[in-house]
Structure formats: structure tokens, C-alpha cells
Coordinates of C-alpha atoms and ligand atoms in Angstrom, one line a residue:
M246 CA 50.9 8.8 -32.6
P247 CA 49.0 9.4 -35.9
A248 CA 46.6 6.5 -36.2
V249 CA 43.8 6.7 -38.8
V250 CA 41.0 4.2 -39.2
L251 CA 39.5 3.9 -42.6
V252 CA 36.1 2.1 -42.9
G253 CA 33.5 1.5 -45.6
A254 CA 30.4 3.5 -44.7
Q255 CA 27.9 1.6 -46.9
W256 CA 27.5 -2.1 -47.7
G257 CA 31.1 -2.6 -48.8
D258 CA 32.6 -2.2 -52.2
E259 CA 33.0 1.6 -51.7
G260 CA 36.4 1.5 -53.4
K261 CA 38.5 1.3 -50.2
G262 CA 41.5 -0.3 -51.9
K263 CA 42.2 2.8 -54.0
N264 CA 41.9 5.1 -51.0
V265 CA 44.2 2.9 -48.8
D266 CA 46.7 2.8 -51.6
V267 CA 46.7 6.6 -51.9
L268 CA 46.8 7.2 -48.1
S269 CA 49.5 4.6 -47.6
S270 CA 52.0 6.7 -49.5
K271 CA 52.3 8.6 -46.3
A272 CA 51.9 5.7 -43.9
R273 CA 54.5 3.4 -42.3
W274 CA 52.0 0.7 -41.5
V275 CA 48.7 -0.6 -43.1
V276 CA 46.7 -3.0 -41.0
R277 CA 43.8 -5.3 -41.6
F278 CA 41.7 -5.8 -38.4
Q279 CA 38.6 -7.8 -39.3
G280 CA 37.0 -9.9 -42.0
G281 CA 38.9 -12.3 -44.2
N282 CA 39.1 -13.1 -47.8
N283 CA 35.4 -12.2 -48.3
A284 CA 37.0 -8.8 -49.0
G285 CA 38.3 -7.8 -52.4
H286 CA 40.3 -4.6 -52.5
T287 CA 41.1 -3.5 -56.0
L288 CA 44.2 -1.4 -56.7
V289 CA 45.0 0.1 -60.0
V290 CA 48.7 1.2 -60.3
G291 CA 50.2 2.3 -63.6
G292 CA 47.1 0.9 -65.4
K293 CA 47.6 -2.5 -63.8
K294 CA 44.9 -4.0 -61.7
T295 CA 45.6 -6.0 -58.5
V296 CA 42.8 -7.4 -56.3
L297 CA 43.8 -8.3 -52.8
H298 CA 41.6 -10.5 -50.6
V299 CA 43.7 -11.1 -47.4
L300 CA 46.7 -8.9 -47.6
P301 CA 46.6 -5.3 -46.5
S302 CA 46.5 -2.8 -49.4
G303 CA 49.9 -1.4 -48.5
V304 CA 51.8 -4.4 -49.9
L305 CA 52.4 -2.8 -53.3
R306 CA 54.5 -0.1 -51.6
E307 CA 58.0 -1.3 -50.7
D308 CA 58.5 1.1 -47.8
V309 CA 55.2 0.2 -46.1
R310 CA 54.9 -2.4 -43.4
N311 CA 51.7 -4.4 -43.3
A312 CA 50.0 -6.3 -40.5
I313 CA 47.0 -8.7 -40.1
G314 CA 45.5 -8.4 -36.7
S315 CA 44.0 -11.0 -34.4
G316 CA 40.5 -9.9 -35.5
V317 CA 41.0 -11.2 -39.0
V318 CA 40.0 -14.7 -40.1
V319 CA 42.9 -16.0 -42.3
D320 CA 42.6 -18.7 -44.9
P321 CA 46.2 -19.8 -45.0
A322 CA 45.9 -21.4 -48.4
V323 CA 44.5 -18.1 -50.0
L324 CA 47.1 -16.1 -48.2
G325 CA 49.8 -18.3 -49.6
E326 CA 48.4 -18.0 -53.1
E327 CA 48.1 -14.2 -52.8
L328 CA 51.8 -14.0 -51.7
D329 CA 52.8 -16.2 -54.6
A330 CA 50.8 -14.2 -57.2
L331 CA 52.5 -11.0 -56.1
A332 CA 55.9 -12.6 -56.1
A333 CA 55.3 -13.7 -59.7
Q334 CA 54.7 -10.1 -60.5
G335 CA 58.0 -9.1 -58.9
C336 CA 56.5 -7.9 -55.6
V337 CA 58.0 -10.1 -52.9
V338 CA 56.3 -9.6 -49.5
G339 CA 58.5 -11.1 -46.9
P340 CA 58.3 -11.2 -43.1
D341 CA 60.1 -7.9 -42.9
R342 CA 57.0 -6.3 -44.6
L343 CA 54.2 -8.4 -43.2
R344 CA 53.4 -9.3 -39.6
I345 CA 50.5 -11.6 -38.8
D346 CA 49.0 -12.0 -35.4
R347 CA 49.5 -15.4 -33.8
S348 CA 46.0 -15.4 -32.4
A349 CA 44.1 -14.7 -35.7
V350 CA 41.7 -17.5 -36.5
A351 CA 42.6 -20.0 -39.3
I352 CA 39.9 -20.6 -41.9
L353 CA 39.9 -24.3 -42.7
P354 CA 38.4 -25.9 -45.9
L355 CA 35.8 -27.3 -43.6
H356 CA 34.6 -23.8 -42.7
C357 CA 34.0 -23.1 -46.4
A358 CA 32.1 -26.4 -46.8
L359 CA 29.9 -25.5 -43.8
D360 CA 29.3 -22.0 -45.1
R361 CA 28.1 -23.2 -48.5
A362 CA 26.1 -26.1 -47.0
R363 CA 24.2 -23.8 -44.7
E364 CA 23.4 -21.4 -47.5
R365 CA 22.1 -24.3 -49.6
A366 CA 19.9 -25.4 -46.7
K367 CA 18.4 -21.9 -46.3
G368 CA 17.1 -21.9 -49.9
D369 CA 15.4 -18.5 -50.6
A370 CA 16.2 -17.2 -47.2
K371 CA 20.0 -17.3 -47.8
I372 CA 22.2 -14.4 -46.9
G373 CA 24.2 -14.6 -50.1
T374 CA 27.5 -15.1 -48.3
T375 CA 30.7 -15.2 -50.2
G376 CA 31.1 -18.9 -49.3
R377 CA 34.6 -18.3 -47.9
G378 CA 33.9 -19.8 -44.5
I379 CA 33.9 -16.4 -42.7
G380 CA 30.8 -17.0 -40.5
P381 CA 31.8 -20.6 -39.4
A382 CA 35.3 -19.4 -38.6
Y383 CA 34.1 -16.5 -36.4
E384 CA 31.6 -18.9 -34.7
D385 CA 34.6 -21.0 -33.7
R386 CA 36.2 -18.1 -32.0
A387 CA 33.1 -17.2 -30.0
A388 CA 32.8 -20.9 -29.1
R389 CA 36.4 -20.9 -27.9
R390 CA 37.3 -23.8 -30.2
A391 CA 39.0 -22.0 -33.1
V392 CA 42.2 -23.2 -34.7
L393 CA 44.5 -20.2 -34.4
L394 CA 47.4 -19.5 -36.6
A395 CA 49.7 -20.2 -33.6
D396 CA 48.2 -23.8 -33.5
L397 CA 49.4 -24.4 -37.1
V398 CA 53.0 -24.5 -35.9
D399 CA 52.4 -26.8 -33.0
A400 CA 51.7 -30.4 -34.1
G401 CA 50.2 -31.7 -30.9
R402 CA 47.9 -28.8 -30.2
L403 CA 46.8 -28.8 -33.9
E404 CA 45.9 -32.4 -33.8
R405 CA 43.9 -32.1 -30.5
K406 CA 42.0 -29.1 -31.8
L407 CA 41.2 -30.5 -35.2
S408 CA 40.1 -33.8 -33.7
A409 CA 37.7 -32.0 -31.4
W410 CA 36.4 -29.9 -34.3
L411 CA 35.8 -33.1 -36.4
D412 CA 34.0 -34.7 -33.5
E413 CA 31.6 -31.8 -33.2
K414 CA 31.1 -30.6 -36.8
G415 CA 31.9 -33.8 -38.8
P416 CA 28.4 -35.2 -38.3
L417 CA 26.8 -31.9 -39.3
L418 CA 28.9 -31.6 -42.5
R419 CA 28.1 -35.2 -43.4
A420 CA 24.4 -34.5 -42.8
H421 CA 24.7 -31.7 -45.4
G422 CA 26.2 -34.2 -47.9
E423 CA 29.8 -32.8 -47.6
E424 CA 32.8 -35.0 -47.6
V425 CA 34.9 -34.9 -44.4
P426 CA 38.6 -35.5 -44.9
P427 CA 40.4 -37.9 -42.4
L428 CA 42.2 -36.2 -39.4
A429 CA 45.7 -37.1 -40.6
E430 CA 45.2 -35.5 -44.0
L431 CA 43.8 -32.3 -42.3
V432 CA 46.7 -32.1 -39.9
A433 CA 49.3 -32.6 -42.7
T434 CA 47.7 -29.8 -44.8
C435 CA 47.5 -27.4 -41.8
R436 CA 51.1 -28.2 -40.8
G437 CA 52.2 -27.3 -44.4
H438 CA 50.5 -23.9 -44.0
G439 CA 52.0 -23.5 -40.6
E440 CA 55.6 -23.9 -41.9
R441 CA 55.0 -21.3 -44.5
L442 CA 53.4 -18.8 -42.2
E443 CA 55.7 -19.2 -39.1
P444 CA 58.2 -16.5 -40.1
F445 CA 55.3 -14.0 -40.4
L446 CA 53.7 -14.7 -37.0
D447 CA 54.0 -12.1 -34.3
D448 CA 52.2 -10.1 -31.6
V449 CA 50.7 -7.4 -33.9
G450 CA 49.3 -5.3 -31.0
A451 CA 52.8 -5.0 -29.5
R452 CA 54.4 -4.1 -32.9
L453 CA 51.7 -1.4 -33.5
A454 CA 52.1 0.1 -30.0
E455 CA 55.8 0.4 -30.6
A456 CA 55.2 2.0 -34.0
L457 CA 52.8 4.5 -32.5
D458 CA 55.1 5.3 -29.6
A459 CA 57.8 6.0 -32.2
G460 CA 55.4 8.4 -34.0
E461 CA 55.0 6.2 -37.1
R462 CA 51.8 6.6 -39.1
V463 CA 49.4 3.6 -38.9
L464 CA 46.5 3.2 -41.2
F465 CA 43.8 0.7 -40.2
E466 CA 42.1 -0.7 -43.3
G467 CA 38.5 -1.8 -42.7
A468 CA 36.9 -4.4 -44.9
Q469 CA 33.3 -4.7 -46.0
G470 CA 31.1 -1.8 -44.8
A471 CA 29.4 -0.5 -41.7
L472 CA 26.0 -1.6 -42.8
L473 CA 27.3 -5.2 -42.8
D474 CA 28.4 -5.0 -39.2
V475 CA 27.4 -8.2 -37.3
A476 CA 25.5 -6.2 -34.7
H477 CA 24.9 -2.7 -36.1
G478 CA 24.3 -3.6 -39.7
T479 CA 21.1 -4.7 -41.5
V480 CA 20.9 -7.8 -39.3
P481 CA 20.7 -10.7 -40.3
Y482 CA 21.9 -9.8 -43.8
V483 CA 25.4 -9.0 -42.5
T484 CA 28.8 -10.4 -42.3
S485 CA 30.1 -12.1 -39.1
S486 CA 32.6 -9.5 -38.0
H487 CA 32.4 -6.0 -36.6
T488 CA 33.0 -3.8 -39.6
T489 CA 32.9 -0.5 -37.6
A490 CA 35.8 1.6 -36.4
G491 CA 35.8 0.2 -32.9
A492 CA 37.0 -3.1 -34.3
A493 CA 40.3 -1.5 -35.2
C494 CA 41.2 -1.7 -31.5
I495 CA 39.7 -5.0 -30.7
G496 CA 41.0 -6.6 -33.9
T497 CA 44.6 -5.6 -33.3
G498 CA 45.2 -5.1 -29.6
I499 CA 45.6 -1.4 -29.1
G500 CA 43.3 0.9 -27.0
P501 CA 40.7 3.3 -28.3
T502 CA 42.6 6.4 -27.0
R503 CA 45.3 5.6 -29.6
I504 CA 43.1 6.4 -32.6
D505 CA 43.2 9.9 -33.9
R506 CA 40.7 10.0 -36.7
V507 CA 38.1 7.9 -38.5
V508 CA 37.6 8.4 -42.2
G509 CA 34.6 6.9 -44.0
V510 CA 34.7 5.7 -47.6
V511 CA 31.6 6.5 -49.5
K512 CA 30.7 5.7 -53.1
A513 CA 28.8 8.5 -54.9
Y514 CA 25.8 6.1 -55.2
T515 CA 25.0 2.9 -53.3
T516 CA 25.6 -0.7 -54.0
R517 CA 24.9 -4.0 -52.2
V518 CA 25.9 -7.5 -53.0
G519 CA 24.0 -10.5 -51.6
A520 CA 20.5 -10.5 -50.1
G521 CA 18.9 -8.0 -47.7
P522 CA 16.9 -4.8 -47.8
F523 CA 18.1 -1.8 -49.8
P524 CA 15.6 1.1 -49.8
T525 CA 17.2 3.2 -52.5
E526 CA 17.8 0.3 -54.9
L527 CA 17.0 1.0 -58.6
N528 CA 15.5 -2.0 -60.2
D529 CA 15.3 -0.3 -63.6
A530 CA 17.4 0.9 -66.5
L531 CA 19.1 3.5 -64.3
G532 CA 20.2 0.8 -61.9
E533 CA 21.5 -1.2 -64.9
H534 CA 23.3 1.9 -66.2
L535 CA 25.1 2.3 -62.8
R536 CA 26.1 -1.3 -62.8
T537 CA 27.6 -1.2 -66.3
T538 CA 29.2 2.2 -66.0
G539 CA 30.6 1.6 -62.5
A540 CA 31.6 -2.0 -63.4
E541 CA 29.7 -3.1 -60.4
F542 CA 30.5 -6.8 -60.3
G543 CA 31.9 -8.4 -57.1
A544 CA 35.7 -8.4 -56.8
T545 CA 35.5 -11.7 -54.8
T546 CA 32.6 -13.6 -56.3
G547 CA 32.0 -11.8 -59.6
R548 CA 28.3 -11.4 -58.7
P549 CA 26.5 -8.4 -60.2
R550 CA 26.0 -5.7 -57.5
R551 CA 22.6 -4.2 -56.8
C552 CA 22.8 -0.4 -57.4
G553 CA 20.8 2.6 -56.2
W554 CA 20.8 6.2 -55.2
L555 CA 23.1 7.6 -52.4
D556 CA 21.4 7.1 -49.1
L557 CA 22.3 9.9 -46.7
F558 CA 19.9 8.7 -44.0
A559 CA 21.8 5.4 -43.8
L560 CA 25.1 7.3 -44.0
A561 CA 24.2 9.6 -41.1
Y562 CA 23.7 6.4 -39.1
T563 CA 27.1 5.0 -40.1
V564 CA 28.8 8.4 -39.5
R565 CA 27.5 8.1 -36.0
L566 CA 28.4 4.5 -35.5
N567 CA 32.0 5.0 -36.6
G568 CA 32.7 8.6 -35.4
I569 CA 33.5 9.6 -39.0
S570 CA 34.7 13.2 -39.4
Q571 CA 36.0 13.0 -43.0
I572 CA 34.6 11.3 -46.1
L573 CA 36.5 10.0 -49.1
L574 CA 34.0 10.2 -51.9
N575 CA 34.5 7.7 -54.7
K576 CA 33.3 7.1 -58.2
L577 CA 31.8 10.5 -58.9
D578 CA 32.6 10.0 -62.6
V579 CA 30.0 7.1 -62.7
L580 CA 27.2 9.6 -62.2
T581 CA 28.2 11.8 -65.2
G582 CA 25.6 11.9 -67.9
M583 CA 22.4 11.7 -65.8
S584 CA 19.9 14.5 -66.2
E585 CA 19.0 14.4 -62.5
V586 CA 20.5 12.8 -59.5
A587 CA 18.8 11.9 -56.2
L588 CA 19.9 11.9 -52.6
C589 CA 17.9 10.1 -50.0
V590 CA 17.5 12.3 -46.9
G591 CA 15.1 10.2 -44.9
Y592 CA 12.6 7.4 -44.8
E593 CA 8.8 7.3 -44.3
R594 CA 6.6 4.5 -43.2
D595 CA 2.7 4.8 -43.2
G596 CA 3.1 8.5 -44.0
E597 CA 5.3 9.2 -41.0
R598 CA 9.0 10.2 -41.2
L599 CA 11.3 8.0 -39.2
R600 CA 13.5 9.5 -36.6
D601 CA 16.2 6.8 -36.5
F602 CA 17.7 4.5 -39.2
P603 CA 15.9 1.1 -38.7
H604 CA 18.9 -1.2 -39.1
L605 CA 17.2 -4.5 -38.4
A606 CA 16.2 -6.0 -41.7
E607 CA 12.6 -6.6 -40.7
D608 CA 12.2 -2.9 -39.8
L609 CA 14.0 -1.6 -42.8
T610 CA 11.9 -3.6 -45.3
G611 CA 9.0 -1.5 -46.6
V612 CA 10.2 2.0 -45.8
T613 CA 9.8 4.7 -48.5
P614 CA 12.9 6.8 -49.2
I615 CA 12.4 10.6 -49.3
Y616 CA 14.5 12.1 -52.1
D617 CA 16.1 15.4 -52.7
W618 CA 16.4 15.7 -56.5
M619 CA 19.2 17.7 -58.0
P620 CA 20.3 18.6 -61.6
G621 CA 22.9 16.2 -63.0
W622 CA 26.0 17.0 -65.1
R623 CA 27.2 15.9 -68.5
E624 CA 30.7 17.2 -68.5
D625 CA 33.5 14.6 -68.2
V626 CA 35.0 14.9 -64.7
R627 CA 37.9 12.4 -65.0
A628 CA 40.5 15.0 -65.7
A629 CA 39.5 17.3 -62.8
R630 CA 42.2 17.6 -60.1
T631 CA 40.6 20.5 -58.2
L632 CA 37.1 21.3 -57.0
E633 CA 37.0 24.3 -59.3
E634 CA 37.5 21.9 -62.3
L635 CA 34.3 20.1 -61.5
P636 CA 31.0 21.1 -63.1
E637 CA 28.8 23.3 -60.9
N638 CA 26.1 20.7 -60.5
A639 CA 28.6 18.1 -59.3
R640 CA 30.0 20.5 -56.8
A641 CA 26.5 21.2 -55.5
Y642 CA 25.9 17.4 -55.1
I643 CA 29.1 17.1 -53.1
D644 CA 28.3 20.2 -50.9
R645 CA 24.9 18.8 -50.1
I646 CA 26.4 15.5 -49.0
A647 CA 28.9 17.3 -46.7
S648 CA 26.2 19.6 -45.2
V649 CA 23.6 16.9 -44.5
L650 CA 26.2 14.6 -42.9
G651 CA 28.1 17.4 -41.1
V652 CA 31.4 16.0 -42.3
Q653 CA 34.4 17.2 -44.3
I654 CA 35.1 15.8 -47.7
A655 CA 38.8 14.8 -47.8
T656 CA 39.1 13.4 -51.3
I657 CA 37.0 12.9 -54.4
S658 CA 37.8 10.1 -56.7
V659 CA 37.0 10.7 -60.4
G660 CA 38.5 7.5 -61.9
P661 CA 40.2 4.2 -60.9
G662 CA 43.8 5.3 -61.2
R663 CA 45.9 6.6 -58.2
E664 CA 46.2 10.0 -59.9
E665 CA 42.5 10.4 -60.7
T666 CA 41.8 12.0 -57.4
I667 CA 40.9 15.5 -56.1
A668 CA 42.7 15.9 -52.8
L669 CA 41.1 18.6 -50.6
R670 CA 42.6 17.9 -47.3
G671 CA 44.9 15.2 -45.9
P672 CA 43.2 12.7 -43.5
W673 CA 46.5 12.4 -41.6
P674 CA 46.2 14.6 -38.5
Ligands
LIG275 P1 30.1 -13.4 -45.7 O1 30.9 -12.2 -45.2 O2 30.8 -14.2 -46.8 O3 29.6 -14.2 -44.5 O4 28.8 -12.8 -46.4 C1 27.8 -12.1 -45.6 C2 27.2 -10.9 -46.4 O5 28.2 -9.9 -46.5 C3 26.8 -11.2 -47.9 O6 25.7 -10.4 -48.2 C4 28.1 -10.8 -48.7 O7 27.7 -10.5 -50.0 C5 28.5 -9.6 -47.9 N1 29.9 -9.3 -48.0 C6 30.9 -9.9 -47.5 N2 32.1 -9.4 -47.8 C7 31.8 -8.3 -48.6 C8 32.6 -7.3 -49.2 O8 33.8 -7.3 -49.1 N3 31.9 -6.4 -50.0 C9 30.6 -6.4 -50.1 N4 29.8 -7.3 -49.5 C10 30.4 -8.3 -48.7

């Protein structure tokens, strides 16, 4: 039962799409288990770029089955558009290659309106959400009033739920100056989505249990990153789902004993999009250099990402949260050309070194990073396919990461293409 969970170990945008794409060549299933279309997973195949927001990153491989678990919040309109866009490129993803859990929460246009209205109302204190309705949709699940995908195919149930939703949230939306569509219009739109999605709906946990019993390889594809976890991240500057590895079980319907390994995706430096503390942020020319060289602009919103040095103190925390034993290190090529590179190995406050990573935003603000400075490298690394082909200083940088975190490095990515990868060991057990 080879099941591997892949999670982002930073604030998202670690380059997970490429890793999932590479790992899925040996997988039978690729499964999304949390988040929604706030994610943007970029795949570059044969020089062509595809950005996926809802669909699992296995969809570009014809022999891979894909699943969306019950822990995902699904915007049916966006899902439909994504399927259409792929079909237009000749990649038809039918029900034989995509199963979607009946109990996943549907994101309604009203959720997006509420998300944006709340951000507007917060002014300077805003989180910087993607505005995709993620938070309001998860709130509905916790409040036991969510419209589930299964409801989209049952007219009576759908009307009852939408009507209750409008009774409760309509006045709030209007108070924020948002337009609220009439119930009949909402029901008709949702029914249209339901008809389209019905052939894909399934019990994803049951399908995955069968696959694991049959010895098929299942890759769980995390979205966002561990530091955006709703409970363990830099609260309140987080997303609304659990982005850590435990969510792979809860968000699909299989038990923890079925997971064999957790791998963490780490970018060779750090980025963050949206608001919130970021101790190793570089608000200078170096930060700008990382942003331009690394093309650090949001795949979902186009926003410029904040950039900074690699934070091993934060990573040690997320290695612990997720039970990560292997790291997939990405974008090493972006660091080429720097005379020195820094690794943050701890934080200080008032002259005292902190013992634990202070993940609550109030506690994280105002810490001073402690850096290990190392010599950089100027040689181009994009053609390297083995560790030996990397400059000595780049190898020393990687060794230091592995030894501080106590993990193995499984792959090193030296460029965006599938083939621009140094594979050291296979994450598949
Ligand atoms: P939300 O997930 O849209 O509610 O946004 C909450 C926070 O998570 C914001 O700071 C977003 O920028 C951040 N966020 C959400 N999804 C991603 C992602 O896929 N990558 C990086 N940051 C994300």
C-alpha cells in the first residue's frame, strides 16, 4: 500500500506542481485533499505551461487517475472551465480519470462575494486572501450548512439549503453592498453545475482504499503550505484549511496507518504572498532580484510574492508538524550568481534565542533571525543532473539544509522543466 503525501513546507508556492508531475509518472492516483482554487500548481511539459487550480496535477498523464477528496472546497464553475481548457488542448479528462467526492463543499459565487467584502471591511488589517471564497465555504462546513456537491444533483435539497443560506447570509452581503441574486437564479445555476459534475461524483475514500488494497501507488497532493495551516500556521494570516499532512486522511476518508511517507516541498529561498509576518524577508534589491529571477508572481492572483532567505527554523517546525522525512528542494538555479547566501538557523528576541518556532503572528512579529552565511556560486546549475555536476558551494548549501533539518534530500530542481531535476532517491517506498 504505497501512499505518499506531498506537502508544501513553507508559505505555499514551493513549486509543488512540478514535483507532483514528476512523481506521478510512477503513481496510479493523484489526489487533492484540501484547499480549493486558491491554489495554482504550475506544470511545464515540453516547454508548455499549464496552471491548475482545482484539478490534481496528475491530469496531464493519461494513465493516471485523479481524485478530489471531501476536504476540498470545489468551485464548480472554475472546475468546469479548467476541464474545458484542458479539452481544448486535446487533454480530455473524463469520469474514468477523475473522481470527485460527493461530500466536498461547493463554493458558490456568494462565498467569493463574502470573502472580498470581508477583506474590504478589514482595511489595513486584511489577510490578503485570494478572494476565491475559500474561507466562507469552509465556515459553512463547520456550521453544518454547506452546500455539498451531492446537493447540486438533488433539486429539492439544493433549494432548501440555498434558501436557508440566503436567509442567514443575504442580509450580511447586502450590508456589505453586494448584490444577492434571487433564489431561483441560484438554484438554476447550481443545477447546471450539478448536471455536469454528476458523472464524476463518487466516494473517494472507498476508491482509494480499494486502490491501496490492490497495491496501487497513491500520491496525495497538498496545496498551499504548512505555514498557512488554519491552526498551526502563522495565525491569523493563514488559509482556512489544514494544509499539513494529517489532512490527507481527513480530507479523503482513509486512516493514518495507510500513509507510508510524507515528503515536503521546499523552495531554496522563501516566499510569501499576502499579509503576515515573514522574519527573513528581504525588502531590498536582493529581494527584488529573487522576485524577478524566480518569476515570483502569484499563479492564481498575479500578485508579486514577498521574497527572503531560506528559514530553517521555520522549516524544522514544519518538518515536525508533517512528519517529513524527505525534502524535494526546488528552484536552486534562482540562487545562482549571489556572492553569499544565508540560512536562518534560529530566532532571537530581546537578546535571547527562542526554543520553539512562535507560529502565532503576534509572537512571530519582531523576532530577529540568526543567519549562517555561506559562499554563493556563479556557475550555471541548470544542466546539472547529478550532485557531482553542481558547484561545490551549492552542494555545501544543500548539505547544510539536510543536516540542520535531519532529513534526506530526494530531488533537487534546477529549472522549471520536467527534465531539469537531480533525482537522488525515489520518494516511493
Ligand atoms: P485564502 O486561502 O484565499 O483564504 O487566503 C488566505 C491566505 O493564504 C492569503 O495570505 C493567501 O495569499 C494565502 N494563500 C492561499 N492560497 C495560497 C497558495 O496556493 N499559495 C500561496 N499562498 C496562498
